[in-house]
XYZ file of C-alpha atoms in Angstrom:
581
model
C 56.113 88.537 -174.998
C 56.069 86.926 -171.744
C 53.110 84.634 -171.543
C 50.010 85.436 -169.914
C 50.368 83.105 -166.663
C 53.472 84.890 -166.094
C 52.360 88.210 -165.947
C 49.529 87.331 -163.894
C 52.222 85.829 -161.913
C 54.003 89.156 -161.573
C 50.653 91.229 -161.023
C 49.608 88.689 -158.002
C 53.065 89.061 -156.477
C 52.888 92.759 -156.979
C 50.040 93.392 -155.100
C 51.391 91.071 -151.663
C 54.548 93.009 -151.535
C 54.855 94.961 -148.074
C 56.947 97.618 -148.176
C 59.078 96.591 -145.009
C 62.232 94.978 -144.683
C 61.724 91.063 -145.029
C 63.908 88.063 -143.905
C 64.679 85.530 -146.674
C 66.871 82.580 -146.539
C 68.258 79.344 -148.162
C 65.886 76.592 -149.039
C 65.651 73.388 -146.953
C 64.016 71.364 -149.697
C 65.664 68.160 -151.573
C 66.447 70.659 -154.617
C 67.803 73.719 -152.431
C 67.695 77.555 -153.448
C 70.834 79.223 -152.411
C 71.515 82.864 -152.746
C 74.788 84.053 -153.025
C 75.529 88.118 -152.471
C 79.733 88.381 -152.565
C 79.595 91.951 -154.417
C 77.371 94.037 -155.931
C 74.556 91.283 -156.998
C 72.125 89.063 -155.129
C 71.560 85.766 -157.110
C 70.252 82.591 -156.395
C 71.087 79.268 -158.055
C 69.425 76.039 -157.837
C 70.888 72.614 -156.942
C 68.611 71.293 -159.964
C 70.076 73.255 -162.957
C 68.567 76.516 -163.198
C 69.198 79.905 -161.530
C 68.677 83.682 -161.304
C 64.932 82.145 -160.918
C 63.829 82.864 -156.852
C 61.339 80.483 -155.912
C 61.811 81.156 -152.119
C 60.991 84.996 -151.713
C 58.112 84.361 -153.721
C 56.292 81.084 -153.910
C 55.424 81.379 -157.755
C 58.503 82.554 -158.868
C 59.905 86.013 -160.004
C 63.208 87.454 -161.165
C 66.308 86.393 -158.947
C 69.019 88.483 -160.510
C 69.022 91.467 -157.993
C 71.255 94.727 -159.430
C 72.572 96.664 -157.522
C 72.116 94.824 -154.255
C 72.384 98.322 -152.791
C 69.850 100.109 -154.190
C 66.995 100.647 -151.836
C 64.250 98.993 -153.877
C 64.273 95.724 -155.484
C 65.641 96.112 -159.262
C 65.931 93.115 -161.087
C 67.631 92.077 -164.665
C 67.161 88.555 -165.634
C 63.975 86.525 -165.085
C 65.572 82.936 -164.723
C 68.408 81.178 -166.655
C 69.126 77.407 -167.585
C 71.401 75.079 -169.726
C 70.440 72.945 -171.998
C 72.678 69.694 -173.271
C 71.490 68.062 -176.436
C 73.475 65.426 -178.386
C 72.669 62.679 -181.099
C 73.796 59.482 -179.161
C 75.004 55.983 -179.975
C 74.929 54.193 -183.236
C 71.731 55.015 -184.128
C 72.130 59.033 -183.164
C 68.853 59.232 -181.883
C 68.414 62.530 -180.269
C 68.816 63.444 -176.443
C 68.068 66.430 -174.649
C 68.372 67.736 -171.112
C 67.140 71.257 -169.684
C 66.541 73.380 -167.488
C 64.972 77.242 -167.614
C 61.571 78.090 -165.715
C 61.679 74.421 -164.704
C 64.255 71.446 -164.920
C 64.785 67.748 -166.121
C 67.820 67.785 -163.461
C 68.032 66.305 -159.986
C 70.517 66.998 -157.044
C 73.376 63.995 -156.997
C 75.818 61.814 -159.303
C 75.477 59.108 -161.853
C 78.163 56.534 -160.023
C 78.919 54.356 -162.621
C 78.883 55.221 -166.355
C 76.030 53.725 -167.954
C 74.050 52.895 -165.440
C 70.726 54.567 -164.116
C 71.989 56.300 -160.373
C 69.976 54.184 -157.290
C 67.227 55.848 -155.513
C 69.435 56.300 -152.686
C 71.206 59.134 -155.043
C 68.345 61.413 -155.189
C 67.920 60.822 -151.210
C 71.016 61.515 -150.136
C 71.079 64.537 -148.350
C 75.261 64.945 -148.928
C 74.096 65.950 -151.999
C 73.185 69.942 -151.358
C 74.636 73.298 -152.220
C 77.891 74.130 -150.452
C 78.677 77.564 -149.973
C 81.898 79.196 -148.380
C 83.199 82.910 -147.681
C 86.790 83.002 -148.544
C 88.243 86.060 -147.453
C 86.479 86.522 -144.000
C 88.577 85.005 -141.669
C 85.808 84.637 -139.197
C 83.656 82.220 -141.558
C 86.657 79.871 -141.778
C 84.322 77.242 -140.049
C 80.875 78.836 -141.322
C 78.544 80.838 -139.798
C 75.840 83.213 -140.549
C 75.899 86.590 -142.183
C 72.962 89.361 -143.273
C 72.809 91.301 -146.148
C 70.403 93.796 -147.843
C 69.497 93.590 -151.316
C 67.012 95.531 -152.956
C 65.255 96.738 -149.342
C 64.788 93.112 -148.024
C 67.498 91.061 -145.724
C 68.604 88.021 -146.721
C 70.227 85.397 -144.309
C 73.534 83.922 -145.656
C 74.540 80.118 -144.203
C 78.065 79.781 -144.989
C 79.498 76.390 -144.663
C 82.839 75.439 -142.842
C 86.142 74.924 -144.632
C 86.251 71.152 -143.231
C 82.492 70.554 -144.825
C 83.883 71.279 -148.415
C 82.947 67.863 -150.100
C 86.292 67.167 -151.740
C 85.008 63.446 -152.004
C 81.790 64.536 -154.536
C 84.561 65.969 -156.931
C 84.709 69.971 -155.270
C 88.105 71.184 -155.901
C 90.591 72.779 -154.100
C 93.579 74.414 -153.948
C 96.749 72.429 -152.791
C 99.126 75.200 -150.352
C 100.686 73.017 -147.793
C 101.857 70.195 -150.279
C 100.720 67.452 -148.330
C 98.565 65.092 -150.599
C 95.215 65.238 -149.762
C 92.593 68.425 -148.144
C 93.758 69.845 -145.197
C 91.903 72.922 -144.776
C 93.550 75.888 -142.983
C 93.297 79.647 -143.212
C 96.623 80.164 -144.650
C 97.019 76.362 -146.192
C 94.335 74.456 -148.506
C 91.353 76.193 -149.570
C 88.231 75.639 -151.778
C 88.995 76.311 -155.095
C 87.584 76.913 -158.696
C 89.585 73.881 -160.129
C 91.962 72.800 -162.829
C 94.669 73.976 -160.509
C 93.747 77.801 -160.706
C 94.891 79.288 -157.312
C 92.255 82.336 -157.602
C 90.736 83.330 -154.406
C 86.853 84.219 -154.647
C 84.585 86.440 -152.366
C 82.536 83.460 -151.978
C 82.384 79.917 -154.084
C 79.747 77.288 -153.970
C 79.622 73.933 -155.413
C 76.740 71.465 -156.219
C 76.369 68.115 -158.433
C 73.233 67.232 -160.654
C 72.192 64.951 -163.521
C 69.291 64.118 -165.902
C 68.297 60.825 -164.575
C 64.940 62.818 -162.956
C 64.239 61.510 -159.925
C 66.729 58.707 -160.348
C 65.145 56.947 -162.823
C 65.504 56.384 -166.674
C 61.785 57.875 -168.018
C 61.247 60.251 -170.664
C 62.086 63.516 -169.690
C 59.090 65.953 -169.301
C 57.720 68.618 -171.917
C 55.848 71.860 -170.680
C 56.623 75.200 -172.420
C 60.460 76.247 -172.338
C 61.154 72.725 -170.914
C 61.970 70.710 -174.024
C 61.167 67.088 -173.306
C 59.805 64.347 -174.812
C 63.818 62.220 -175.206
C 65.194 59.738 -172.778
C 67.665 61.024 -170.541
C 71.498 61.566 -172.051
C 73.289 60.427 -168.942
C 75.013 63.638 -168.174
C 76.531 64.602 -164.919
C 77.197 68.359 -163.966
C 79.577 69.531 -161.324
C 78.747 73.432 -160.708
C 80.791 76.161 -159.858
C 79.681 79.826 -158.827
C 82.261 82.474 -157.384
C 81.636 86.189 -156.653
C 84.843 88.721 -156.535
C 84.324 92.038 -154.612
C 87.198 94.075 -156.330
C 86.844 96.293 -159.198
C 86.155 95.561 -162.048
C 84.755 92.227 -160.939
C 82.216 93.150 -158.506
C 78.900 93.746 -161.329
C 79.669 90.096 -162.322
C 79.747 86.612 -161.355
C 81.079 83.490 -162.576
C 80.031 79.713 -163.505
C 81.846 76.730 -164.252
C 80.768 73.570 -165.547
C 82.555 70.324 -165.331
C 80.426 68.453 -167.640
C 80.170 64.530 -167.864
C 79.298 62.055 -170.395
C 78.596 59.223 -167.588
C 76.389 57.422 -170.033
C 77.617 54.291 -172.090
C 77.036 55.808 -175.614
C 79.118 58.086 -177.552
C 77.755 61.963 -177.940
C 78.363 63.245 -181.410
C 76.820 66.988 -182.785
C 76.733 67.932 -179.026
C 75.589 71.376 -178.161
C 75.451 73.135 -174.748
C 73.081 75.948 -174.517
C 72.343 79.423 -171.823
C 68.512 79.874 -172.243
C 67.679 83.530 -170.496
C 65.121 85.485 -169.776
C 66.445 88.553 -169.662
C 64.050 91.361 -168.364
C 65.890 94.570 -167.960
C 63.446 96.062 -165.130
C 60.174 96.421 -167.027
C 60.052 93.394 -169.378
C 58.330 94.919 -172.040
C 61.088 97.372 -173.819
C 64.091 95.325 -174.113
C 66.121 94.361 -176.944
C 68.694 92.377 -177.483
C 72.012 90.959 -179.543
C 75.663 89.311 -179.771
C 79.070 89.865 -180.017
C 80.441 87.341 -182.370
C 84.026 88.275 -181.933
C 83.661 88.534 -177.838
C 81.686 85.381 -177.634
C 79.292 87.425 -175.705
C 75.577 87.800 -175.657
C 73.474 90.653 -173.912
C 70.287 92.435 -173.605
C 69.620 96.627 -173.354
C 67.136 99.044 -173.162
C 65.181 99.933 -176.226
C 65.077 103.549 -175.038
C 67.280 105.669 -172.275
C 64.374 105.523 -169.980
C 63.201 102.179 -168.122
C 60.088 102.410 -165.774
C 62.308 100.721 -163.152
C 65.692 101.364 -163.694
C 64.792 104.955 -164.430
C 67.135 107.354 -166.795
C 70.357 105.550 -168.380
C 69.413 101.478 -167.753
C 71.798 99.076 -167.621
C 73.020 96.583 -169.933
C 73.813 93.156 -168.862
C 75.220 89.713 -170.940
C 76.891 86.668 -170.696
C 80.365 85.620 -172.035
C 81.641 82.192 -172.738
C 85.106 82.355 -170.919
C 86.025 78.901 -171.858
C 83.765 77.019 -174.255
C 83.815 73.121 -175.087
C 87.133 71.564 -177.040
C 87.332 69.812 -180.253
C 90.449 68.083 -181.587
C 91.252 69.826 -184.898
C 93.945 67.612 -186.099
C 96.046 70.915 -187.455
C 99.529 71.473 -185.167
C 98.381 75.760 -186.452
C 95.635 75.468 -184.123
C 96.368 76.269 -180.317
C 94.216 76.681 -177.279
C 95.666 79.091 -174.804
C 93.979 78.489 -171.106
C 95.307 79.709 -167.419
C 95.898 76.042 -166.923
C 96.972 74.854 -170.147
C 98.021 75.088 -173.671
C 96.733 72.467 -176.194
C 98.300 72.496 -179.514
C 95.898 70.777 -181.924
C 92.758 72.442 -180.331
C 90.103 74.811 -180.535
C 87.627 76.405 -178.867
C 83.980 75.849 -179.969
C 82.791 79.171 -179.052
C 79.819 81.236 -179.402
C 78.445 79.062 -182.461
C 75.010 80.390 -182.219
C 72.597 83.263 -180.617
C 69.077 83.892 -181.068
C 65.984 84.658 -179.132
C 62.498 82.869 -179.257
C 59.524 84.998 -180.246
C 55.558 84.257 -180.871
C 54.917 82.817 -184.184
C 55.498 78.801 -184.791
C 58.736 78.630 -185.517
C 60.025 80.716 -183.014
C 58.071 80.267 -180.140
C 59.706 78.737 -177.033
C 60.215 75.300 -177.767
C 58.374 72.286 -175.539
C 60.026 69.555 -177.503
C 63.763 67.891 -177.663
C 63.394 68.455 -181.520
C 62.702 71.887 -181.579
C 65.219 73.323 -179.024
C 68.007 70.968 -180.530
C 67.247 73.309 -184.166
C 67.452 76.164 -181.842
C 70.767 74.714 -180.324
C 72.114 74.360 -184.069
C 71.788 78.035 -184.424
C 68.347 77.692 -186.521
C 64.585 78.329 -185.725
C 62.330 75.834 -184.223
C 61.894 74.498 -187.482
C 65.378 73.893 -188.700
C 65.417 76.538 -191.157
C 68.137 79.153 -191.315
C 67.776 82.983 -190.035
C 68.743 85.599 -192.631
C 70.421 88.623 -191.976
C 68.499 91.404 -192.919
C 71.009 93.505 -194.253
C 72.977 91.310 -196.428
C 70.506 88.692 -196.905
C 72.845 85.627 -196.233
C 72.324 82.741 -193.929
C 73.453 83.341 -190.561
C 73.270 81.870 -186.906
C 73.251 84.779 -185.553
C 70.682 87.149 -184.581
C 71.532 90.856 -184.026
C 75.036 90.867 -184.866
C 75.492 94.229 -185.406
C 76.717 96.782 -183.383
C 74.151 97.770 -180.956
C 76.230 100.328 -179.046
C 76.580 102.562 -182.413
C 73.436 101.420 -183.755
C 75.049 99.601 -186.953
C 74.651 96.596 -189.015
C 72.239 94.698 -187.750
C 70.708 95.183 -184.768
C 67.206 95.094 -182.632
C 65.252 97.642 -183.397
C 61.789 96.757 -181.995
C 61.235 96.693 -178.280
C 59.680 93.546 -176.663
C 60.111 90.728 -173.892
C 63.251 89.052 -174.915
C 63.887 85.604 -174.170
C 67.300 84.242 -175.715
C 69.906 81.444 -175.976
C 73.368 81.341 -176.717
C 74.862 78.152 -177.908
C 78.555 76.072 -178.217
C 78.890 73.515 -180.293
C 79.183 70.717 -182.529
C 81.717 68.734 -180.187
C 81.884 64.833 -179.800
C 81.863 63.385 -176.193
C 83.089 59.687 -176.029
C 81.703 57.683 -172.871
C 83.599 58.924 -169.773
C 84.521 62.453 -171.572
C 84.488 65.613 -169.688
C 84.273 69.070 -170.760
C 84.846 72.734 -169.135
C 82.695 75.614 -169.860
C 83.167 78.759 -167.956
C 80.714 81.761 -168.229
C 80.506 85.170 -167.011
C 76.975 87.190 -166.226
C 77.700 90.606 -166.195
C 75.951 94.359 -165.854
C 76.796 97.859 -166.032
C 75.477 100.916 -167.027
C 78.982 103.033 -167.135
C 78.130 103.802 -170.751
C 76.016 106.356 -169.932
C 72.930 105.670 -172.107
C 71.128 102.647 -173.039
C 73.687 102.015 -176.546
C 76.694 103.120 -174.716
C 76.017 100.785 -172.002
C 76.650 98.293 -174.583
C 80.242 99.388 -175.318
C 80.712 99.022 -171.339
C 79.539 95.926 -171.005
C 81.932 94.849 -173.883
C 84.437 96.235 -172.532
C 83.742 95.081 -168.980
C 83.382 91.407 -170.676
C 86.674 91.916 -171.991
C 88.205 92.315 -168.291
C 86.630 89.621 -167.306
C 88.363 87.350 -170.058
C 91.879 89.218 -169.021
C 91.355 88.321 -165.044
C 90.630 84.837 -165.868
C 93.810 84.314 -167.952
C 95.714 85.648 -165.528
C 94.151 83.469 -162.760
C 92.504 86.385 -161.243
C 95.681 87.016 -159.488
C 95.342 90.680 -160.054
C 91.866 90.619 -158.319
C 92.544 89.135 -154.724
C 90.753 90.874 -151.933
C 92.314 94.143 -151.856
C 92.344 94.103 -148.141
C 92.610 97.752 -147.491
C 92.507 98.838 -144.214
C 92.436 101.865 -142.017
C 95.665 102.198 -139.776
C 94.755 104.854 -137.439
C 92.016 107.157 -136.414
C 93.639 109.928 -137.151
C 92.266 112.142 -139.990
C 94.805 113.390 -141.979
C 95.172 117.060 -143.186
C 95.652 116.261 -146.903
C 96.374 113.936 -149.455
C 99.469 112.185 -149.465
C 100.932 109.117 -150.887
C 104.034 107.187 -149.515
C 107.062 105.357 -150.881
C 106.047 101.797 -150.577
C 107.751 99.335 -148.368
C 109.765 97.513 -148.588
C 111.202 98.643 -151.841
C 112.820 96.776 -153.877
C 110.618 93.750 -152.807
C 109.657 90.162 -153.726
C 106.447 89.278 -154.265
C 104.519 91.517 -151.592
C 104.742 95.313 -150.744
C 102.715 97.647 -148.909
C 101.387 101.018 -150.206
C 100.591 103.499 -147.865
C 98.381 106.812 -148.250
C 95.939 109.294 -146.601
C 92.904 110.726 -147.716
C 91.812 114.044 -146.013
C 88.505 115.934 -145.199
C 86.798 117.665 -147.958
C 86.087 121.181 -146.999
C 82.535 121.888 -145.617
C 81.690 118.148 -146.118
C 81.680 115.857 -142.566
C 83.711 112.872 -141.575
C 80.892 110.321 -142.988
C 81.537 111.544 -146.791
C 83.678 109.241 -148.708
C 85.658 110.386 -151.403
C 86.674 108.499 -155.098
C 89.834 107.342 -154.804
C 91.733 105.175 -157.449
C 95.206 103.412 -156.723
C 96.443 102.090 -159.923
C 100.146 99.947 -160.767
C 101.495 100.887 -164.023
C 104.732 99.244 -166.360
C 107.260 101.386 -167.637
C 105.707 102.322 -171.112
C 102.431 103.273 -169.063
C 100.386 100.019 -169.527
C 97.739 99.681 -167.084
C 98.526 96.369 -164.625
C 96.531 96.482 -161.832
C 93.581 98.376 -159.887
C 94.172 98.223 -156.361
C 91.347 100.568 -155.211
C 88.171 102.346 -156.935
C 85.628 103.140 -154.548
C 84.366 105.840 -151.809
C 87.085 106.333 -149.009
C 86.269 107.935 -145.854
C 88.523 110.382 -144.573
C 92.034 108.379 -142.944
C 95.391 106.811 -143.329
C 95.268 103.605 -145.086
C 97.305 100.623 -146.334
C 96.979 98.041 -148.677
C 99.092 94.986 -149.380
C 100.061 94.562 -153.444
C 101.484 91.192 -154.624
C 103.425 91.018 -157.751
C 103.838 87.490 -157.441
C 102.784 87.156 -161.451
C 104.607 89.638 -162.773
C 108.634 89.918 -163.860
C 111.276 91.680 -162.429
C 111.150 95.298 -163.135
C 110.486 99.256 -162.206
C 106.334 99.823 -161.439
C 104.606 103.129 -160.835
C 102.131 103.320 -159.031
C 99.460 106.231 -159.013
C 97.035 107.914 -156.217
C 94.140 109.427 -158.246
C 91.505 111.528 -156.772
C 88.946 114.480 -158.440
C 91.646 116.752 -156.507
C 94.875 114.899 -156.217
C 97.357 112.776 -158.336
C 100.671 111.375 -157.150
C 102.821 108.645 -158.257
C 105.949 107.162 -156.824
C 108.351 104.283 -158.082
C 109.057 100.840 -156.905
C 111.280 97.751 -158.154
C 110.199 94.014 -157.729
C 113.326 91.871 -157.871
C 113.160 87.931 -158.501
């Protein structure tokens, strides 16, 4: 169960909330809290390494992952999340570990020189803040402010100019104009997600932190859920957070970590872990599990009714889309990445999954040794977990089929705090590893268990879109092109046709009989290849009666015949188009 202090905090907060719309914006403190709401999720990210924990709206801290943002009341699914990095360092293999969860060992800023503690000027430099840009609204190219509602509260979003994007601090950008260096323009160079990828998310943020707390080489602090006691690793982390507002990615966000060994020592037995305090609405009736094939950890409600989310409560999860790489020394192993193909390498993937409990060996760790045991897929005392059904040791708790309730699944409801691990791997001094995870949530399955199946499917979409550089998830840019209300459904021939690579698709959405003009209709517009395989979903939303036009870019597809279908409950029409390259 969550410790008494957390419940007292929640009770005090609940008693103090007035049911009116209030206004909140990002922190101006040295360690910033940055709110993002680029789709159906409102989440908060801190520049010192932990996230989904709102210490701005609520002085004592509250769950900071709001979903759905459109709901009139505040409903949350994650209380807090963090990142742990642990390794055996140097010739003596001394254990060192840096952590964030409810609190943190990290401080904003970089490590300018390998093997040296950052000077105090780094920790007082205001340029090591969060940078936050909007990439699909041209009116925000030079920055600006927007106001959005999430859970009945108004939030203020202060976007940076693209020109302020801190390339000099390591922030990646998309090279468009072919001229060396960053020259931002709406149709030119722009902030990006790195590694040469050209994805254009709705929103993007970037910041840097390291584990020399307050630019000192002091032993890391210890408290409940903040495992300390070791000296700093000398790790620098460059973090990118991004969101898309197109189907099916509007119920997830992505976090990309560039993890650098800035110490003078080599690290072996290195693990990266992500602890999470999932609270799906009410904290006391949750269950959790993992999918070892998908590198996915998840939380779901133990029954089909939650005091906050009501009937059909959602499932929420985290998937490794890219994990640390290890050299397997075998040409039979190949890692396929969106931006590279590496022969002789493997990804570490999900190497362990468990949750913290209340007993001595299962409690939230407050020291590096216990935490590192959890990171290795053991309990806090270093013992192996035993699969209750097979009797065999395992590093994965509740790895059965929670959707179908078969195998070893979590059958006892409670307050769950879990951890996903990836390792071991080695990092030489100066080495870099890239890790990309996605947080996602859905209730499309129809009940608490089937929502796990829906979450697994959603996570497959996240992986597919990532490996396609999100090219089928460019902002759809669907716009009404007339004030005329059509009399009937109609799908027009695309133009130009044949085309390379962009074409326009026009369609009509009429009024429903007996329904006024503000009502929308559920509309799907899909692209298929000649074998009937779905290639892209261009529209999946409620559309008001109007005449619409949308651009589709086929740059990542080969020449050939494709089909596009307009689908509603009352109407379906399909037409053919030809890509010629």
